[in-house]
Amino acid sequence: MDLSAILIAAAGLAISAVTGRRQLLRWDIYDRKNQMILAIWILVMFVPGYYLMSLYGYHILKIFRYWVLMYGLMLAALIDMKRKIIPNKTLLFLAGVRTILLVGELACFPGLWLELILSSVVGLGGGGLLFLLAGAVSRKGLGMGDVKMIAVMGYYLGFQVLMSDLIITLSLTVAAGAALLVTRRGSLHSEMPFAPFAAAGTMITILMGF
């Protein structure tokens, strides 16, 4: 990475570490375990993450968009693991930032305005509707927080990338459920927080360049 890339990644890492710590303290879930998860996640997001996304030729706005999504999902995952909720304020904040970034992308790429808007809107509506239907079928399997989180993910990723993300996310969820059964630490009726798997699946999807 060149000097400007290093400075951007370092600034993002520092800001995320400070704001993340403040948010976890605000939620009263700041402990040694979450502190370690926060540090590792941010490090991966900004160092190999920036390198790989630059390698894929992503515009800085797209890189920043993916940073915001990965960061927001990580915070949602930590609160979901502890409190079994996904705060609406976090999802609304993510949606608001995505809207601002979309305006920036439209200004930078006016020739792609229709593609950018359709990708975002279809991702938002399609992802939310898909999981709303899945939640209705599974009854207690998915909460409205999960549905809204998937909709926000679609708003950031677009529907096509969201589908790749969900394949990875659901594979991780099934693997974790199977591990709990094998080790007898859970049963078929055990509930697992979904946000951690969504966060991990999204990071894998983005770093793999889908």
PDB file of C-alpha atoms in Angstrom:
ATOM      1  CA  MET A   1       0.000   0.000   0.000  1.00  0.00           C
ATOM      2  CA  ASP A   2       1.158   3.553  -0.705  1.00  0.00           C
ATOM      3  CA  LEU A   3       1.397   6.260   1.960  1.00  0.00           C
ATOM      4  CA  SER A   4      -2.100   7.649   1.329  1.00  0.00           C
ATOM      5  CA  ALA A   5      -3.597   4.172   1.659  1.00  0.00           C
ATOM      6  CA  ILE A   6      -1.748   3.602   4.917  1.00  0.00           C
ATOM      7  CA  LEU A   7      -2.960   6.930   6.296  1.00  0.00           C
ATOM      8  CA  ILE A   8      -6.572   6.230   5.287  1.00  0.00           C
ATOM      9  CA  ALA A   9      -6.501   2.767   6.841  1.00  0.00           C
ATOM     10  CA  ALA A  10      -4.789   4.035  10.006  1.00  0.00           C
ATOM     11  CA  ALA A  11      -7.286   6.881  10.433  1.00  0.00           C
ATOM     12  CA  GLY A  12     -10.228   4.549   9.884  1.00  0.00           C
ATOM     13  CA  LEU A  13      -8.800   2.018  12.321  1.00  0.00           C
ATOM     14  CA  ALA A  14      -8.298   4.636  15.047  1.00  0.00           C
ATOM     15  CA  ILE A  15     -11.730   6.239  14.617  1.00  0.00           C
ATOM     16  CA  SER A  16     -13.485   2.859  14.573  1.00  0.00           C
ATOM     17  CA  ALA A  17     -11.662   1.667  17.684  1.00  0.00           C
ATOM     18  CA  VAL A  18     -12.635   4.781  19.659  1.00  0.00           C
ATOM     19  CA  THR A  19     -16.266   4.943  18.509  1.00  0.00           C
ATOM     20  CA  GLY A  20     -16.674   1.185  18.894  1.00  0.00           C
ATOM     21  CA  ARG A  21     -15.452   1.269  22.472  1.00  0.00           C
ATOM     22  CA  ARG A  22     -17.811   4.141  23.270  1.00  0.00           C
ATOM     23  CA  GLN A  23     -20.753   2.312  21.740  1.00  0.00           C
ATOM     24  CA  LEU A  24     -20.075  -0.914  23.644  1.00  0.00           C
ATOM     25  CA  LEU A  25     -19.737   1.047  26.874  1.00  0.00           C
ATOM     26  CA  ARG A  26     -23.031   2.753  26.105  1.00  0.00           C
ATOM     27  CA  TRP A  27     -24.672  -0.653  25.654  1.00  0.00           C
ATOM     28  CA  ASP A  28     -22.924  -1.902  28.796  1.00  0.00           C
ATOM     29  CA  ILE A  29     -21.355  -4.852  26.977  1.00  0.00           C
ATOM     30  CA  TYR A  30     -17.730  -3.716  27.004  1.00  0.00           C
ATOM     31  CA  ASP A  31     -15.673  -6.580  28.457  1.00  0.00           C
ATOM     32  CA  ARG A  32     -12.370  -8.268  27.642  1.00  0.00           C
ATOM     33  CA  LYS A  33     -13.916 -10.707  25.172  1.00  0.00           C
ATOM     34  CA  ASN A  34     -15.772  -8.028  23.206  1.00  0.00           C
ATOM     35  CA  GLN A  35     -12.737  -5.762  23.379  1.00  0.00           C
ATOM     36  CA  MET A  36     -10.680  -8.488  21.687  1.00  0.00           C
ATOM     37  CA  ILE A  37     -13.351  -9.163  19.047  1.00  0.00           C
ATOM     38  CA  LEU A  38     -13.607  -5.430  18.336  1.00  0.00           C
ATOM     39  CA  ALA A  39      -9.836  -5.055  17.935  1.00  0.00           C
ATOM     40  CA  ILE A  40      -9.389  -8.090  15.661  1.00  0.00           C
ATOM     41  CA  TRP A  41     -12.404  -7.243  13.514  1.00  0.00           C
ATOM     42  CA  ILE A  42     -11.310  -3.648  12.947  1.00  0.00           C
ATOM     43  CA  LEU A  43      -7.743  -4.712  12.187  1.00  0.00           C
ATOM     44  CA  VAL A  44      -8.859  -7.226   9.556  1.00  0.00           C
ATOM     45  CA  MET A  45     -11.359  -4.770   8.104  1.00  0.00           C
ATOM     46  CA  PHE A  46      -8.853  -1.966   7.581  1.00  0.00           C
ATOM     47  CA  VAL A  47      -5.565  -3.721   6.784  1.00  0.00           C
ATOM     48  CA  PRO A  48      -6.102  -6.798   4.573  1.00  0.00           C
ATOM     49  CA  GLY A  49      -9.580  -5.448   3.835  1.00  0.00           C
ATOM     50  CA  TYR A  50      -8.305  -2.215   2.310  1.00  0.00           C
ATOM     51  CA  TYR A  51      -5.541  -4.031   0.441  1.00  0.00           C
ATOM     52  CA  LEU A  52      -7.917  -6.568  -1.125  1.00  0.00           C
ATOM     53  CA  MET A  53     -10.600  -4.037  -2.049  1.00  0.00           C
ATOM     54  CA  SER A  54      -7.956  -1.808  -3.637  1.00  0.00           C
ATOM     55  CA  LEU A  55      -6.703  -4.866  -5.528  1.00  0.00           C
ATOM     56  CA  TYR A  56     -10.226  -5.422  -6.856  1.00  0.00           C
ATOM     57  CA  GLY A  57     -10.217  -1.858  -8.169  1.00  0.00           C
ATOM     58  CA  TYR A  58     -13.023  -0.554  -5.943  1.00  0.00           C
ATOM     59  CA  HIS A  59     -13.631   3.193  -5.844  1.00  0.00           C
ATOM     60  CA  ILE A  60     -12.919   4.803  -2.467  1.00  0.00           C
ATOM     61  CA  LEU A  61     -16.665   5.382  -1.914  1.00  0.00           C
ATOM     62  CA  LYS A  62     -17.355   1.677  -2.411  1.00  0.00           C
ATOM     63  CA  ILE A  63     -14.528   0.786  -0.035  1.00  0.00           C
ATOM     64  CA  PHE A  64     -15.885   3.203   2.541  1.00  0.00           C
ATOM     65  CA  ARG A  65     -19.410   1.817   2.044  1.00  0.00           C
ATOM     66  CA  TYR A  66     -18.190  -1.707   2.737  1.00  0.00           C
ATOM     67  CA  TRP A  67     -16.190  -0.537   5.750  1.00  0.00           C
ATOM     68  CA  VAL A  68     -19.294   1.063   7.247  1.00  0.00           C
ATOM     69  CA  LEU A  69     -21.365  -2.074   6.647  1.00  0.00           C
ATOM     70  CA  MET A  70     -18.799  -4.458   8.147  1.00  0.00           C
ATOM     71  CA  TYR A  71     -18.301  -2.178  11.126  1.00  0.00           C
ATOM     72  CA  GLY A  72     -22.011  -1.721  11.771  1.00  0.00           C
ATOM     73  CA  LEU A  73     -22.702  -5.451  11.498  1.00  0.00           C
ATOM     74  CA  MET A  74     -19.887  -6.203  13.928  1.00  0.00           C
ATOM     75  CA  LEU A  75     -21.447  -3.905  16.532  1.00  0.00           C
ATOM     76  CA  ALA A  76     -24.873  -5.417  15.867  1.00  0.00           C
ATOM     77  CA  ALA A  77     -23.377  -8.894  16.295  1.00  0.00           C
ATOM     78  CA  LEU A  78     -21.888  -8.052  19.687  1.00  0.00           C
ATOM     79  CA  ILE A  79     -25.160  -6.677  21.065  1.00  0.00           C
ATOM     80  CA  ASP A  80     -27.109  -9.576  19.534  1.00  0.00           C
ATOM     81  CA  MET A  81     -24.837 -12.124  21.215  1.00  0.00           C
ATOM     82  CA  LYS A  82     -25.287 -10.440  24.583  1.00  0.00           C
ATOM     83  CA  ARG A  83     -28.844  -9.110  24.529  1.00  0.00           C
ATOM     84  CA  LYS A  84     -30.505 -11.044  21.684  1.00  0.00           C
ATOM     85  CA  ILE A  85     -31.551  -7.793  20.005  1.00  0.00           C
ATOM     86  CA  ILE A  86     -30.460  -5.749  16.992  1.00  0.00           C
ATOM     87  CA  PRO A  87     -30.975  -2.039  17.844  1.00  0.00           C
ATOM     88  CA  ASN A  88     -33.185  -0.141  15.424  1.00  0.00           C
ATOM     89  CA  LYS A  89     -31.014   2.962  15.885  1.00  0.00           C
ATOM     90  CA  THR A  90     -27.983   1.074  14.567  1.00  0.00           C
ATOM     91  CA  LEU A  91     -29.884  -0.086  11.479  1.00  0.00           C
ATOM     92  CA  LEU A  92     -31.354   3.380  10.879  1.00  0.00           C
ATOM     93  CA  PHE A  93     -27.898   4.911  11.168  1.00  0.00           C
ATOM     94  CA  LEU A  94     -26.518   2.408   8.646  1.00  0.00           C
ATOM     95  CA  ALA A  95     -29.399   3.115   6.257  1.00  0.00           C
ATOM     96  CA  GLY A  96     -28.830   6.859   6.588  1.00  0.00           C
ATOM     97  CA  VAL A  97     -25.106   6.583   5.875  1.00  0.00           C
ATOM     98  CA  ARG A  98     -25.821   4.372   2.853  1.00  0.00           C
ATOM     99  CA  THR A  99     -28.210   6.988   1.483  1.00  0.00           C
ATOM    100  CA  ILE A 100     -25.555   9.703   1.824  1.00  0.00           C
ATOM    101  CA  LEU A 101     -22.962   7.484   0.129  1.00  0.00           C
ATOM    102  CA  LEU A 102     -25.433   6.660  -2.644  1.00  0.00           C
ATOM    103  CA  VAL A 103     -25.830  10.374  -3.355  1.00  0.00           C
ATOM    104  CA  GLY A 104     -22.027  10.632  -3.519  1.00  0.00           C
ATOM    105  CA  GLU A 105     -21.823   7.678  -5.899  1.00  0.00           C
ATOM    106  CA  LEU A 106     -24.496   9.200  -8.136  1.00  0.00           C
ATOM    107  CA  ALA A 107     -22.493  12.439  -8.258  1.00  0.00           C
ATOM    108  CA  CYS A 108     -19.272  10.590  -9.123  1.00  0.00           C
ATOM    109  CA  PHE A 109     -20.872   8.229 -11.668  1.00  0.00           C
ATOM    110  CA  PRO A 110     -23.846  10.069 -13.241  1.00  0.00           C
ATOM    111  CA  GLY A 111     -23.841   7.679 -16.192  1.00  0.00           C
ATOM    112  CA  LEU A 112     -24.595   4.767 -13.853  1.00  0.00           C
ATOM    113  CA  TRP A 113     -27.389   6.443 -11.899  1.00  0.00           C
ATOM    114  CA  LEU A 114     -30.078   3.943 -12.911  1.00  0.00           C
ATOM    115  CA  GLU A 115     -27.908   0.913 -12.169  1.00  0.00           C
ATOM    116  CA  LEU A 116     -26.841   2.298  -8.784  1.00  0.00           C
ATOM    117  CA  ILE A 117     -30.382   3.141  -7.692  1.00  0.00           C
ATOM    118  CA  LEU A 118     -31.866  -0.145  -8.899  1.00  0.00           C
ATOM    119  CA  SER A 119     -29.118  -2.172  -7.236  1.00  0.00           C
ATOM    120  CA  SER A 120     -29.658  -0.435  -3.897  1.00  0.00           C
ATOM    121  CA  VAL A 121     -33.466  -0.376  -3.968  1.00  0.00           C
ATOM    122  CA  VAL A 122     -33.845  -3.970  -5.174  1.00  0.00           C
ATOM    123  CA  GLY A 123     -31.309  -5.102  -2.581  1.00  0.00           C
ATOM    124  CA  LEU A 124     -33.169  -3.269   0.171  1.00  0.00           C
ATOM    125  CA  GLY A 125     -36.655  -4.415  -0.827  1.00  0.00           C
ATOM    126  CA  GLY A 126     -35.730  -7.862  -2.113  1.00  0.00           C
ATOM    127  CA  GLY A 127     -33.592  -8.770   0.876  1.00  0.00           C
ATOM    128  CA  GLY A 128     -36.176  -7.562   3.354  1.00  0.00           C
ATOM    129  CA  LEU A 129     -39.072  -9.296   1.593  1.00  0.00           C
ATOM    130  CA  LEU A 130     -37.140 -12.551   1.209  1.00  0.00           C
ATOM    131  CA  PHE A 131     -36.390 -12.771   4.917  1.00  0.00           C
ATOM    132  CA  LEU A 132     -39.836 -11.527   5.882  1.00  0.00           C
ATOM    133  CA  LEU A 133     -41.283 -14.511   4.033  1.00  0.00           C
ATOM    134  CA  ALA A 134     -38.641 -16.811   5.520  1.00  0.00           C
ATOM    135  CA  GLY A 135     -39.531 -15.528   8.981  1.00  0.00           C
ATOM    136  CA  ALA A 136     -43.216 -16.176   8.347  1.00  0.00           C
ATOM    137  CA  VAL A 137     -42.467 -19.762   7.287  1.00  0.00           C
ATOM    138  CA  SER A 138     -40.072 -20.482  10.146  1.00  0.00           C
ATOM    139  CA  ARG A 139     -42.318 -18.654  12.646  1.00  0.00           C
ATOM    140  CA  LYS A 140     -39.897 -18.203  15.552  1.00  0.00           C
ATOM    141  CA  GLY A 141     -36.730 -18.784  13.530  1.00  0.00           C
ATOM    142  CA  LEU A 142     -36.211 -15.159  12.526  1.00  0.00           C
ATOM    143  CA  GLY A 143     -37.063 -11.925  14.284  1.00  0.00           C
ATOM    144  CA  MET A 144     -37.952  -8.588  12.726  1.00  0.00           C
ATOM    145  CA  GLY A 145     -34.532  -7.311  13.737  1.00  0.00           C
ATOM    146  CA  ASP A 146     -32.973  -9.965  11.487  1.00  0.00           C
ATOM    147  CA  VAL A 147     -35.317  -9.036   8.628  1.00  0.00           C
ATOM    148  CA  LYS A 148     -34.444  -5.341   8.901  1.00  0.00           C
ATOM    149  CA  MET A 149     -30.743  -6.159   9.134  1.00  0.00           C
ATOM    150  CA  ILE A 150     -30.887  -8.208   5.904  1.00  0.00           C
ATOM    151  CA  ALA A 151     -32.736  -5.351   4.191  1.00  0.00           C
ATOM    152  CA  VAL A 152     -29.977  -2.923   5.209  1.00  0.00           C
ATOM    153  CA  MET A 153     -27.336  -5.392   4.008  1.00  0.00           C
ATOM    154  CA  GLY A 154     -29.117  -5.529   0.648  1.00  0.00           C
ATOM    155  CA  TYR A 155     -29.182  -1.726   0.525  1.00  0.00           C
ATOM    156  CA  TYR A 156     -25.379  -1.720   0.822  1.00  0.00           C
ATOM    157  CA  LEU A 157     -24.546  -4.772  -1.288  1.00  0.00           C
ATOM    158  CA  GLY A 158     -27.225  -4.937  -3.957  1.00  0.00           C
ATOM    159  CA  PHE A 159     -29.413  -8.007  -4.446  1.00  0.00           C
ATOM    160  CA  GLN A 160     -26.928 -10.113  -6.409  1.00  0.00           C
ATOM    161  CA  VAL A 161     -24.069  -9.749  -3.915  1.00  0.00           C
ATOM    162  CA  LEU A 162     -26.546 -10.149  -1.055  1.00  0.00           C
ATOM    163  CA  MET A 163     -27.484 -13.597  -2.392  1.00  0.00           C
ATOM    164  CA  SER A 164     -23.815 -14.659  -2.325  1.00  0.00           C
ATOM    165  CA  ASP A 165     -23.548 -13.211   1.167  1.00  0.00           C
ATOM    166  CA  LEU A 166     -26.596 -15.143   2.390  1.00  0.00           C
ATOM    167  CA  ILE A 167     -25.275 -18.436   1.003  1.00  0.00           C
ATOM    168  CA  ILE A 168     -22.094 -17.988   3.035  1.00  0.00           C
ATOM    169  CA  THR A 169     -23.978 -16.672   6.080  1.00  0.00           C
ATOM    170  CA  LEU A 170     -26.469 -19.543   6.135  1.00  0.00           C
ATOM    171  CA  SER A 171     -23.667 -22.073   5.591  1.00  0.00           C
ATOM    172  CA  LEU A 172     -21.894 -20.686   8.656  1.00  0.00           C
ATOM    173  CA  THR A 173     -25.147 -20.809  10.629  1.00  0.00           C
ATOM    174  CA  VAL A 174     -25.811 -24.439   9.685  1.00  0.00           C
ATOM    175  CA  ALA A 175     -22.212 -25.422  10.464  1.00  0.00           C
ATOM    176  CA  ALA A 176     -22.415 -23.777  13.897  1.00  0.00           C
ATOM    177  CA  GLY A 177     -25.744 -25.466  14.622  1.00  0.00           C
ATOM    178  CA  ALA A 178     -24.337 -28.842  13.607  1.00  0.00           C
ATOM    179  CA  ALA A 179     -21.292 -28.286  15.839  1.00  0.00           C
ATOM    180  CA  LEU A 180     -23.563 -27.533  18.802  1.00  0.00           C
ATOM    181  CA  LEU A 181     -25.495 -30.740  18.175  1.00  0.00           C
ATOM    182  CA  VAL A 182     -22.365 -32.874  17.825  1.00  0.00           C
ATOM    183  CA  THR A 183     -20.831 -31.457  21.001  1.00  0.00           C
ATOM    184  CA  ARG A 184     -24.232 -31.690  22.759  1.00  0.00           C
ATOM    185  CA  ARG A 185     -24.084 -28.020  23.681  1.00  0.00           C
ATOM    186  CA  GLY A 186     -27.394 -27.375  21.970  1.00  0.00           C
ATOM    187  CA  SER A 187     -30.485 -28.991  20.494  1.00  0.00           C
ATOM    188  CA  LEU A 188     -32.705 -28.583  17.452  1.00  0.00           C
ATOM    189  CA  HIS A 189     -34.727 -26.065  19.462  1.00  0.00           C
ATOM    190  CA  SER A 190     -31.745 -23.973  20.553  1.00  0.00           C
ATOM    191  CA  GLU A 191     -31.828 -20.333  19.444  1.00  0.00           C
ATOM    192  CA  MET A 192     -28.674 -18.747  18.064  1.00  0.00           C
ATOM    193  CA  PRO A 193     -28.159 -15.026  17.428  1.00  0.00           C
ATOM    194  CA  PHE A 194     -28.138 -14.448  13.677  1.00  0.00           C
ATOM    195  CA  ALA A 195     -26.195 -11.167  13.498  1.00  0.00           C
ATOM    196  CA  PRO A 196     -22.754 -12.732  14.243  1.00  0.00           C
ATOM    197  CA  PHE A 197     -23.127 -15.087  11.276  1.00  0.00           C
ATOM    198  CA  ALA A 198     -24.387 -12.247   9.063  1.00  0.00           C
ATOM    199  CA  ALA A 199     -21.381 -10.129  10.060  1.00  0.00           C
ATOM    200  CA  ALA A 200     -18.906 -12.960   9.409  1.00  0.00           C
ATOM    201  CA  GLY A 201     -20.586 -13.913   6.134  1.00  0.00           C
ATOM    202  CA  THR A 202     -20.546 -10.304   4.948  1.00  0.00           C
ATOM    203  CA  MET A 203     -16.872  -9.863   5.726  1.00  0.00           C
ATOM    204  CA  ILE A 204     -15.989 -13.094   3.890  1.00  0.00           C
ATOM    205  CA  THR A 205     -18.133 -12.062   0.919  1.00  0.00           C
ATOM    206  CA  ILE A 206     -16.529  -8.631   0.683  1.00  0.00           C
ATOM    207  CA  LEU A 207     -12.953  -9.816   1.149  1.00  0.00           C
ATOM    208  CA  MET A 208     -13.471 -12.512  -1.482  1.00  0.00           C
ATOM    209  CA  GLY A 209     -14.500  -9.808  -3.951  1.00  0.00           C
ATOM    210  CA  PHE A 210     -18.053 -10.884  -4.788  1.00  0.00           C
TER     211      PHE A 210
END
